[in-house]
GROMACS .gro file of C-alpha atoms in nm:
model
  364
    1MET     CA    1  26.405  -9.487  -8.557
    2PRO     CA    2  26.735  -9.277  -8.608
    3LEU     CA    3  26.739  -9.025  -8.964
    4SER     CA    4  27.012  -9.037  -9.182
    5ASN     CA    5  27.038  -8.793  -9.459
    6LEU     CA    6  26.871  -9.085  -9.666
    7SER     CA    7  26.685  -9.304  -9.479
    8ARG     CA    8  26.491  -9.594  -9.536
    9PHE     CA    9  26.278  -9.714  -9.302
   10ALA     CA   10  26.067 -10.004  -9.454
   11SER     CA   11  26.055 -10.343  -9.664
   12PRO     CA   12  26.041 -10.432 -10.047
   13ALA     CA   13  25.727 -10.399 -10.253
   14ILE     CA   14  25.605 -10.754 -10.261
   15SER     CA   15  25.765 -10.924 -10.587
   16LEU     CA   16  25.773 -11.252 -10.700
   17CYS     CA   17  26.130 -11.324 -10.802
   18ARG     CA   18  26.408 -11.174 -10.625
   19ARG     CA   19  26.686 -11.078 -10.839
   20SER     CA   20  25.037  -7.670 -12.121
   21PRO     CA   21  25.316  -7.462 -12.264
   22SER     CA   22  25.302  -7.508 -12.630
   23TYR     CA   23  25.152  -7.810 -12.820
   24GLN     CA   24  25.365  -8.098 -12.826
   25LYS     CA   25  25.313  -8.296 -13.164
   26PRO     CA   26  25.256  -8.645 -13.088
   27SER     CA   27  25.539  -8.954 -13.079
   28HIS     CA   28  25.549  -9.145 -13.400
   29LEU     CA   29  25.685  -9.452 -13.178
   30SER     CA   30  25.401  -9.657 -13.137
   31PHE     CA   31  25.320  -9.825 -12.790
   32SER     CA   32  25.438 -10.185 -12.921
   33LEU     CA   33  25.738 -10.045 -13.051
   34ALA     CA   34  25.821  -9.883 -12.699
   35ALA     CA   35  25.716 -10.172 -12.507
   36ALA     CA   36  25.950 -10.399 -12.759
   37ALA     CA   37  26.235 -10.144 -12.645
   38MET     CA   38  26.193 -10.203 -12.256
   39ASP     CA   39  26.239 -10.563 -12.281
   40CYS     CA   40  26.606 -10.469 -12.255
   41ASP     CA   41  26.669 -10.326 -11.915
   42ALA     CA   42  26.836 -10.032 -12.027
   43SER     CA   43  26.541  -9.861 -12.128
   44CYS     CA   44  26.242  -9.737 -12.017
   45SER     CA   45  25.883  -9.566 -12.115
   46LEU     CA   46  25.724  -9.303 -11.872
   47ILE     CA   47  25.387  -9.194 -11.984
   48LEU     CA   48  25.287  -8.867 -11.785
   49CYS     CA   49  24.922  -8.821 -11.724
   50GLY     CA   50  24.724  -8.595 -11.499
   51LYS     CA   51  24.365  -8.534 -11.347
   52SER     CA   52  24.328  -8.143 -11.442
   53THR     CA   53  24.448  -7.880 -11.668
   54ALA     CA   54  24.769  -7.771 -11.435
   55GLU     CA   55  24.866  -8.115 -11.413
   56ALA     CA   56  24.824  -8.198 -11.744
   57GLU     CA   57  25.060  -7.866 -11.843
   58THR     CA   58  25.304  -7.972 -11.601
   59ALA     CA   59  25.332  -8.335 -11.790
   60ALA     CA   60  25.418  -8.147 -12.120
   61ARG     CA   61  25.634  -7.898 -11.976
   62LEU     CA   62  25.807  -8.208 -11.821
   63LYS     CA   63  25.805  -8.372 -12.153
   64SER     CA   64  25.951  -8.087 -12.339
   65SER     CA   65  26.196  -8.050 -12.088
   66ASN     CA   66  26.304  -8.349 -12.100
   67ALA     CA   67  26.370  -8.322 -11.718
   68LEU     CA   68  26.252  -8.645 -11.592
   69ASN     CA   69  26.546  -8.964 -11.575
   70LEU     CA   70  26.657  -9.278 -11.433
   71PRO     CA   71  26.955  -9.359 -11.195
   72ASP     CA   72  27.235  -9.605 -11.328
   73ASN     CA   73  27.230  -9.420 -11.693
   74ILE     CA   74  26.881  -9.606 -11.795
   75GLU     CA   75  26.761  -9.471 -12.114
   76THR     CA   76  26.416  -9.312 -12.049
   77SER     CA   77  26.163  -9.211 -12.287
   78VAL     CA   78  25.860  -8.958 -12.200
   79PHE     CA   79  25.531  -8.970 -12.358
   80LEU     CA   80  25.221  -8.773 -12.275
   81GLN     CA   81  24.867  -8.981 -12.174
   82SER     CA   82  24.709  -8.859 -12.474
   83GLU     CA   83  24.985  -8.983 -12.737
   84MET     CA   84  24.910  -9.341 -12.625
   85GLU     CA   85  24.567  -9.384 -12.580
   86ASN     CA   86  24.471  -9.537 -12.898
   87GLN     CA   87  24.752  -9.801 -12.855
   88LEU     CA   88  24.709  -9.925 -12.512
   89ARG     CA   89  24.651 -10.335 -12.435
   90ASP     CA   90  24.374 -10.480 -12.229
   91GLU     CA   91  24.631 -10.559 -11.938
   92SER     CA   92  24.751 -10.200 -11.963
   93PHE     CA   93  24.709  -9.986 -11.627
   94ASN     CA   94  24.341  -9.783 -11.748
   95VAL     CA   95  24.437  -9.402 -11.615
   96LEU     CA   96  24.082  -9.296 -11.703
   97LEU     CA   97  23.947  -9.555 -11.416
   98PHE     CA   98  24.182  -9.490 -11.187
   99MET     CA   99  24.128  -9.104 -11.207
  100ASN     CA  100  23.746  -9.122 -11.235
  101SER     CA  101  23.780  -9.327 -10.870
  102LEU     CA  102  24.021  -9.062 -10.715
  103SER     CA  103  23.838  -8.800 -10.484
  104THR     CA  104  24.167  -8.644 -10.307
  105ALA     CA  105  24.280  -8.292 -10.304
  106ARG     CA  106  24.623  -8.354 -10.384
  107PHE     CA  107  24.790  -8.733 -10.400
  108GLY     CA  108  24.757  -8.886 -10.738
  109TRP     CA  109  24.647  -8.595 -10.923
  110PHE     CA  110  24.973  -8.641 -11.147
  111LEU     CA  111  25.062  -9.019 -11.254
  112VAL     CA  112  25.361  -9.112 -11.414
  113TRP     CA  113  25.311  -9.484 -11.554
  114SER     CA  114  25.459  -9.710 -11.730
  115PRO     CA  115  25.402 -10.049 -11.891
  116ARG     CA  116  25.768 -10.215 -11.757
  117LEU     CA  117  25.976  -9.993 -11.543
  118SER     CA  118  26.335 -10.050 -11.358
  119SER     CA  119  26.176  -9.959 -11.009
  120THR     CA  120  25.863  -9.715 -10.949
  121HIS     CA  121  26.087  -9.543 -10.592
  122ASP     CA  122  26.384  -9.456 -10.851
  123VAL     CA  123  26.159  -9.243 -11.066
  124VAL     CA  124  26.022  -9.074 -10.788
  125SER     CA  125  26.295  -9.034 -10.569
  126HIS     CA  126  26.555  -8.935 -10.813
  127ASN     CA  127  26.324  -8.652 -10.968
  128PHE     CA  128  26.145  -8.574 -10.652
  129CYS     CA  129  26.184  -8.189 -10.724
  130GLU     CA  130  26.028  -8.214 -11.058
  131LEU     CA  131  25.743  -8.357 -10.998
  132PRO     CA  132  25.486  -8.180 -10.806
  133ILE     CA  133  25.378  -8.344 -10.440
  134GLY     CA  134  25.155  -8.603 -10.426
  135SER     CA  135  25.242  -8.754 -10.751
  136ALA     CA  136  25.230  -9.127 -10.763
  137CYS     CA  137  25.427  -9.345 -11.030
  138VAL     CA  138  25.291  -9.679 -11.116
  139ALA     CA  139  25.433  -9.967 -11.340
  140ASP     CA  140  25.296 -10.300 -11.474
  141VAL     CA  141  25.624 -10.500 -11.431
  142GLN     CA  142  25.906 -10.385 -11.258
  143PHE     CA  143  26.266 -10.602 -11.295
  144LYS     CA  144  26.454 -10.352 -11.024
  145GLY     CA  145  26.245 -10.300 -10.742
  146ARG     CA  146  26.414 -10.192 -10.389
  147GLY     CA  147  26.367 -10.317 -10.067
  148ARG     CA  148  26.486 -10.365  -9.725
  149THR     CA  149  26.846 -10.432  -9.672
  150LYS     CA  150  26.951 -10.363 -10.036
  151ASN     CA  151  26.721 -10.655 -10.169
  152VAL     CA  152  26.633 -10.622 -10.523
  153TRP     CA  153  26.317 -10.743 -10.651
  154GLU     CA  154  26.106 -10.856 -11.027
  155SER     CA  155  25.750 -10.786 -10.960
  156PRO     CA  156  25.521 -10.935 -11.289
  157ARG     CA  157  25.186 -10.861 -11.416
  158GLY     CA  158  24.881 -10.879 -11.130
  159CYS     CA  159  25.079 -10.667 -10.932
  160LEU     CA  160  25.003 -10.331 -10.824
  161MET     CA  161  25.306 -10.137 -10.763
  162TYR     CA  162  25.371  -9.775 -10.706
  163SER     CA  163  25.567  -9.519 -10.550
  164PHE     CA  164  25.431  -9.142 -10.424
  165THR     CA  165  25.567  -8.829 -10.288
  166LEU     CA  166  25.493  -8.635 -10.011
  167GLN     CA  167  25.717  -8.384  -9.741
  168MET     CA  168  25.747  -8.335  -9.363
  169GLU     CA  169  25.888  -8.107  -9.110
  170ASP     CA  170  25.896  -8.257  -8.818
  171GLY     CA  171  26.182  -8.572  -8.830
  172ARG     CA  172  26.036  -8.736  -8.498
  173VAL     CA  173  25.766  -8.879  -8.681
  174VAL     CA  174  25.871  -8.927  -9.003
  175PRO     CA  175  25.960  -9.306  -8.941
  176LEU     CA  176  25.600  -9.349  -8.853
  177ILE     CA  177  25.466  -9.257  -9.209
  178GLN     CA  178  25.544  -9.644  -9.339
  179TYR     CA  179  25.262  -9.729  -9.065
  180VAL     CA  180  24.988  -9.440  -9.189
  181VAL     CA  181  25.094  -9.580  -9.556
  182SER     CA  182  25.039  -9.995  -9.444
  183LEU     CA  183  24.741  -9.877  -9.301
  184ALA     CA  184  24.582  -9.677  -9.600
  185VAL     CA  185  24.679  -9.995  -9.778
  186THR     CA  186  24.463 -10.237  -9.585
  187GLU     CA  187  24.143  -9.969  -9.567
  188ALA     CA  188  24.189  -9.933  -9.911
  189VAL     CA  189  24.080 -10.297  -9.963
  190LYS     CA  190  23.806 -10.302  -9.734
  191ASP     CA  191  23.641 -10.003  -9.933
  192VAL     CA  192  23.695 -10.161 -10.253
  193CYS     CA  193  23.554 -10.488 -10.126
  194ASP     CA  194  23.271 -10.291  -9.940
  195ARG     CA  195  23.151 -10.095 -10.248
  196ASN     CA  196  23.168 -10.348 -10.502
  197GLY     CA  197  22.986 -10.598 -10.327
  198LEU     CA  198  23.240 -10.864 -10.248
  199PRO     CA  199  23.332 -11.025  -9.928
  200TYR     CA  200  23.543 -10.930  -9.653
  201ILE     CA  201  23.920 -10.926  -9.726
  202ASP     CA  202  24.182 -10.888  -9.378
  203VAL     CA  203  24.481 -10.797  -9.521
  204LYS     CA  204  24.688 -10.772  -9.215
  205ILE     CA  205  25.025 -10.580  -9.118
  206LYS     CA  206  25.325 -10.758  -9.028
  207TRP     CA  207  25.566 -10.474  -8.834
  208PRO     CA  208  25.708 -10.266  -8.990
  209ASN     CA  209  25.657 -10.305  -9.336
  210ASP     CA  210  25.471 -10.643  -9.465
  211LEU     CA  211  25.119 -10.710  -9.557
  212TYR     CA  212  24.983 -11.054  -9.487
  213LEU     CA  213  24.653 -11.264  -9.609
  214ASN     CA  214  24.576 -11.591  -9.453
  215GLY     CA  215  24.933 -11.607  -9.305
  216LEU     CA  216  25.113 -11.532  -9.639
  217LYS     CA  217  25.259 -11.263  -9.745
  218VAL     CA  218  25.078 -11.013 -10.018
  219GLY     CA  219  25.263 -10.692 -10.001
  220GLY     CA  220  25.512 -10.461  -9.824
  221ILE     CA  221  25.634 -10.121  -9.797
  222LEU     CA  222  25.949  -9.892  -9.873
  223CYS     CA  223  25.973  -9.563  -9.755
  224THR     CA  224  26.311  -9.368  -9.804
  225SER     CA  225  26.366  -8.954  -9.731
  226THR     CA  226  26.616  -8.705  -9.755
  227TYR     CA  227  26.633  -8.357  -9.584
  228ARG     CA  228  26.650  -8.019  -9.824
  229SER     CA  229  26.516  -7.683  -9.749
  230LYS     CA  230  26.460  -7.761  -9.385
  231LYS     CA  231  26.146  -8.035  -9.483
  232PHE     CA  232  26.192  -8.385  -9.544
  233HIS     CA  233  26.113  -8.530  -9.907
  234VAL     CA  234  25.974  -8.848  -9.851
  235SER     CA  235  25.942  -9.135 -10.110
  236ALA     CA  236  25.679  -9.391 -10.002
  237GLY     CA  237  25.651  -9.736 -10.195
  238VAL     CA  238  25.387 -10.012 -10.229
  239GLY     CA  239  25.372 -10.339 -10.346
  240LEU     CA  240  25.080 -10.540 -10.351
  241ASN     CA  241  24.969 -10.862 -10.514
  242VAL     CA  242  24.609 -10.835 -10.654
  243ASP     CA  243  24.627 -11.081 -10.952
  244ASN     CA  244  24.911 -11.356 -10.903
  245GLU     CA  245  24.876 -11.620 -10.757
  246GLN     CA  246  25.222 -11.735 -10.749
  247PRO     CA  247  25.488 -11.825 -10.585
  248THR     CA  248  25.244 -11.778 -10.249
  249THR     CA  249  24.870 -11.649 -10.321
  250CYS     CA  250  24.678 -11.311 -10.410
  251LEU     CA  251  24.406 -11.113 -10.353
  252ASN     CA  252  24.182 -11.199 -10.599
  253ALA     CA  253  24.281 -11.567 -10.548
  254VAL     CA  254  24.148 -11.587 -10.177
  255LEU     CA  255  23.847 -11.359 -10.345
  256LYS     CA  256  23.772 -11.644 -10.536
  257ASP     CA  257  23.798 -11.908 -10.320
  258MET     CA  258  23.577 -11.691 -10.058
  259SER     CA  259  23.273 -11.639 -10.320
  260ALA     CA  260  23.156 -11.719 -10.680
  261ILE     CA  261  23.164 -11.353 -10.736
  262SER     CA  262  23.322 -11.335 -11.050
  263SER     CA  263  23.426 -10.957 -11.042
  264PRO     CA  264  23.796 -10.975 -10.914
  265LEU     CA  265  23.948 -10.647 -10.765
  266ARG     CA  266  24.140 -10.390 -11.045
  267ARG     CA  267  24.464 -10.206 -10.944
  268GLU     CA  268  24.322  -9.900 -11.073
  269GLU     CA  269  24.031  -9.884 -10.784
  270ILE     CA  270  24.260 -10.028 -10.476
  271LEU     CA  271  24.520  -9.765 -10.595
  272ALA     CA  272  24.281  -9.466 -10.633
  273ALA     CA  273  24.120  -9.581 -10.247
  274PHE     CA  274  24.436  -9.604 -10.153
  275PHE     CA  275  24.503  -9.235 -10.178
  276ASN     CA  276  24.146  -9.164 -10.102
  277LYS     CA  277  24.219  -9.315  -9.765
  278PHE     CA  278  24.567  -9.222  -9.722
  279GLU     CA  279  24.478  -8.849  -9.742
  280LYS     CA  280  24.278  -8.869  -9.473
  281LEU     CA  281  24.487  -9.055  -9.232
  282PHE     CA  282  24.782  -8.843  -9.305
  283ASP     CA  283  24.609  -8.545  -9.257
  284LEU     CA  284  24.514  -8.657  -8.902
  285PHE     CA  285  24.853  -8.779  -8.840
  286ILE     CA  286  25.040  -8.491  -8.919
  287ASP     CA  287  24.760  -8.290  -8.688
  288GLN     CA  288  24.713  -8.486  -8.403
  289GLY     CA  289  24.994  -8.728  -8.415
  290PHE     CA  290  25.006  -9.160  -8.443
  291LYS     CA  291  24.834  -9.163  -8.094
  292SER     CA  292  24.492  -9.063  -8.346
  293LEU     CA  293  24.553  -9.382  -8.553
  294GLU     CA  294  24.661  -9.622  -8.325
  295GLU     CA  295  24.338  -9.805  -8.228
  296LEU     CA  296  24.256  -9.911  -8.595
  297TYR     CA  297  24.667  -9.938  -8.632
  298TYR     CA  298  24.633 -10.199  -8.334
  299ARG     CA  299  24.302 -10.368  -8.503
  300THR     CA  300  24.505 -10.443  -8.835
  301TRP     CA  301  24.851 -10.552  -8.713
  302LEU     CA  302  24.906 -10.893  -8.611
  303HIS     CA  303  25.150 -10.862  -8.304
  304SER     CA  304  24.894 -10.743  -8.022
  305GLY     CA  305  25.000 -10.982  -7.717
  306GLN     CA  306  25.268 -11.206  -7.907
  307ARG     CA  307  25.513 -11.335  -7.753
  308VAL     CA  308  25.853 -11.340  -7.919
  309ILE     CA  309  26.177 -11.458  -7.842
  310VAL     CA  310  26.488 -11.228  -7.835
  311GLN     CA  311  26.851 -11.347  -7.895
  312GLU     CA  312  27.107 -11.135  -7.765
  313LYS     CA  313  27.497 -11.143  -7.723
  314ASN     CA  314  27.637 -11.234  -7.369
  315GLY     CA  315  28.019 -11.256  -7.430
  316ASP     CA  316  28.033 -11.550  -7.661
  317GLN     CA  317  27.751 -11.682  -7.581
  318ILE     CA  318  27.352 -11.641  -7.759
  319VAL     CA  319  27.073 -11.511  -7.455
  320GLU     CA  320  26.718 -11.614  -7.604
  321ASN     CA  321  26.436 -11.432  -7.383
  322VAL     CA  322  26.123 -11.432  -7.420
  323VAL     CA  323  25.900 -11.100  -7.433
  324THR     CA  324  25.548 -11.009  -7.532
  325ILE     CA  325  25.466 -10.721  -7.756
  326GLN     CA  326  25.245 -10.434  -7.586
  327GLY     CA  327  25.254 -10.151  -7.910
  328LEU     CA  328  25.454  -9.906  -8.032
  329THR     CA  329  25.677  -9.668  -7.865
  330SER     CA  330  25.674  -9.292  -7.962
  331SER     CA  331  25.967  -9.369  -8.208
  332GLY     CA  332  25.777  -9.636  -8.389
  333TYR     CA  333  25.978  -9.927  -8.235
  334LEU     CA  334  25.831 -10.211  -8.056
  335LEU     CA  335  25.740 -10.164  -7.734
  336ALA     CA  336  25.730 -10.502  -7.499
  337THR     CA  337  25.703 -10.638  -7.182
  338GLY     CA  338  25.960 -10.922  -7.034
  339ASP     CA  339  25.838 -11.158  -6.816
  340ASP     CA  340  26.027 -10.939  -6.486
  341ASN     CA  341  25.725 -10.679  -6.601
  342GLN     CA  342  26.025 -10.449  -6.715
  343MET     CA  343  25.933 -10.273  -7.062
  344TYR     CA  344  26.160 -10.290  -7.360
  345GLU     CA  345  26.197 -10.117  -7.659
  346LEU     CA  346  26.255 -10.357  -7.982
  347HIS     CA  347  26.475 -10.269  -8.246
  348PRO     CA  348  26.524 -10.496  -8.536
  349ASP     CA  349  26.901 -10.553  -8.587
  350GLY     CA  350  26.893 -10.620  -8.992
  351ASN     CA  351  27.064 -10.958  -9.009
  352SER     CA  352  26.811 -11.222  -8.876
  353PHE     CA  353  26.611 -11.428  -9.160
  354ASP     CA  354  26.361 -11.512  -8.893
  355PHE     CA  355  26.283 -11.102  -8.809
  356PHE     CA  356  26.137 -11.160  -8.461
  357LYS     CA  357  26.469 -11.337  -8.347
  358GLY     CA  358  26.662 -11.057  -8.490
  359LEU     CA  359  26.539 -10.811  -8.226
  360VAL     CA  360  26.728 -10.623  -8.011
  361ARG     CA  361  26.619 -10.523  -7.665
  362ARG     CA  362  26.645 -10.170  -7.464
  363LYS     CA  363  26.548 -10.106  -7.113
  364LEU     CA  364  26.300  -9.787  -7.112
   0.00000   0.00000   0.00000
């Protein structure tokens, strides 16, 4: 996929409504007051958390320097996790559970958490150079999520919404990172189910960046990149509906239908499992290319052998052509064969509501 200075190659996260240096004295602003302040769209609070002493020192430095901010002049308050430990609500993201479930070498070690946030993606992309590579941002509620074709989304409680940072050097494979992220999400859900003795939940990938369960959308991926100092700075975002049954379905609703076990999936465990899986898949992807992941990816996506109608303009007329999806091209687009046995690369035109009619054919 072609790259620009700011490249978007993924879709909206799942959402339900469109639309230490020196010791820091603990803040006297209570959690309840901070949460109340965030009821206004113009104010957000960021809580900085770290897995080790190094990340804790980074958190203290970022707070003392007032280095983190959000676009659109959104007022931002920054707290350390230690300042908030006795003021958290039961439904708040459990940082300790997440960190204890994390077994990575770098991804997820520095975490920015917010009870209510405009967009996790804005946090990591707008502050990319201030945050350690592999940093993540997670929110309980997101009121200005970003999506494909500039859609804006609101995501309520029960959704796992997060973004994280990574760097890449080869621009030719940057567009493929969304597939690695998608695959890591599906593998993470399987892993958490296995470890908790729960029935297998078969989350599937809808190309290029949606996650489906039982024919309904439960998640989505958004990746953006900028090029700086001979490296691509990639911000990857994920939304996954874990525990909100409206307006379609969620992981725990499907789990409840499958089993009488009353131990629902938790956002913290899924997020930790995601980074545990992603780090391994990402290293394999960088070392050996996407070919090393293709077999697993094709077992997880919805499209092998799928026949789709591609609409194309021929003068003033719309011509429909039927093609069969075979896989992915080296650049990350769909590889398909026509009824004439000609091989085609399918590109999204970005305009069609029915995505698989909004495709453009190019002969190979």
